């Protein structure tokens, strides 16, 4: 969400809307924080959690079972959506 708001929608545009709706603005550091700092922290947290989850087994299941039915599916399903979106032209009408 931060990547979409910061880069696609525009952090400056969001800051202007917030300034228009509220009497106090968000400050000059809002755009770089929403574009770079927050996604970096969330990415580091995600990486740490994934490495911690990969260290042990889950509920006594063998490692191959958790790899195939857990991690591979967690990667393949979103990746298939991305590849489908890239390979298929975008038709909105």
Short mmCIF file of C-alpha atoms in Angstrom, two decimals, residues 24-74:
data_model
loop_
_atom_site.label_atom_id
_atom_site.label_comp_id
_atom_site.label_asym_id
_atom_site.label_seq_id
_atom_site.Cartn_x
_atom_site.Cartn_y
_atom_site.Cartn_z
CA UNK A 24 -2.54 20.59 10.15
CA UNK A 25 -0.34 19.13 7.45
CA UNK A 26 1.84 16.05 7.64
CA UNK A 27 5.15 17.86 7.37
CA UNK A 28 7.84 17.91 4.71
CA UNK A 29 9.19 14.45 5.61
CA UNK A 30 5.98 12.61 4.74
CA UNK A 31 6.73 11.91 1.03
CA UNK A 32 10.19 10.34 1.53
CA UNK A 33 9.01 8.41 4.57
CA UNK A 34 5.99 6.93 2.77
CA UNK A 35 8.03 6.22 -0.38
CA UNK A 36 11.24 4.79 1.06
CA UNK A 37 11.42 4.39 4.85
CA UNK A 38 8.19 2.52 5.54
CA UNK A 39 8.56 0.04 2.63
CA UNK A 40 12.20 -0.61 3.66
CA UNK A 41 11.22 -1.36 7.25
CA UNK A 42 8.30 -3.57 6.19
CA UNK A 43 10.52 -5.43 3.71
CA UNK A 44 13.15 -6.05 6.40
CA UNK A 45 10.47 -7.31 8.79
CA UNK A 46 9.07 -9.63 6.11
CA UNK A 47 12.53 -10.98 5.31
CA UNK A 48 13.26 -11.59 8.99
CA UNK A 49 9.94 -13.39 9.52
CA UNK A 50 10.46 -15.59 6.47
CA UNK A 51 13.97 -16.60 7.57
CA UNK A 52 12.70 -17.36 11.08
CA UNK A 53 9.84 -19.46 9.71
CA UNK A 54 12.20 -21.43 7.44
CA UNK A 55 14.50 -22.43 10.31
CA UNK A 56 12.27 -25.05 11.90
CA UNK A 57 9.53 -27.46 11.02
CA UNK A 58 5.86 -26.75 11.56
CA UNK A 59 3.82 -29.01 13.81
CA UNK A 60 6.06 -32.02 13.35
CA UNK A 61 5.57 -32.18 9.57
CA UNK A 62 8.65 -33.04 7.51
CA UNK A 63 10.50 -30.14 5.95
CA UNK A 64 9.70 -31.27 2.37
CA UNK A 65 5.95 -31.14 3.10
CA UNK A 66 6.04 -27.62 4.50
CA UNK A 67 8.25 -26.53 1.60
CA UNK A 68 6.06 -27.95 -1.15
CA UNK A 69 2.61 -27.29 0.32
CA UNK A 70 3.49 -24.10 2.13
CA UNK A 71 6.31 -22.00 0.73
CA UNK A 72 6.09 -23.08 -2.90
CA UNK A 73 2.38 -22.29 -3.00
CA UNK A 74 2.96 -18.95 -1.29
#
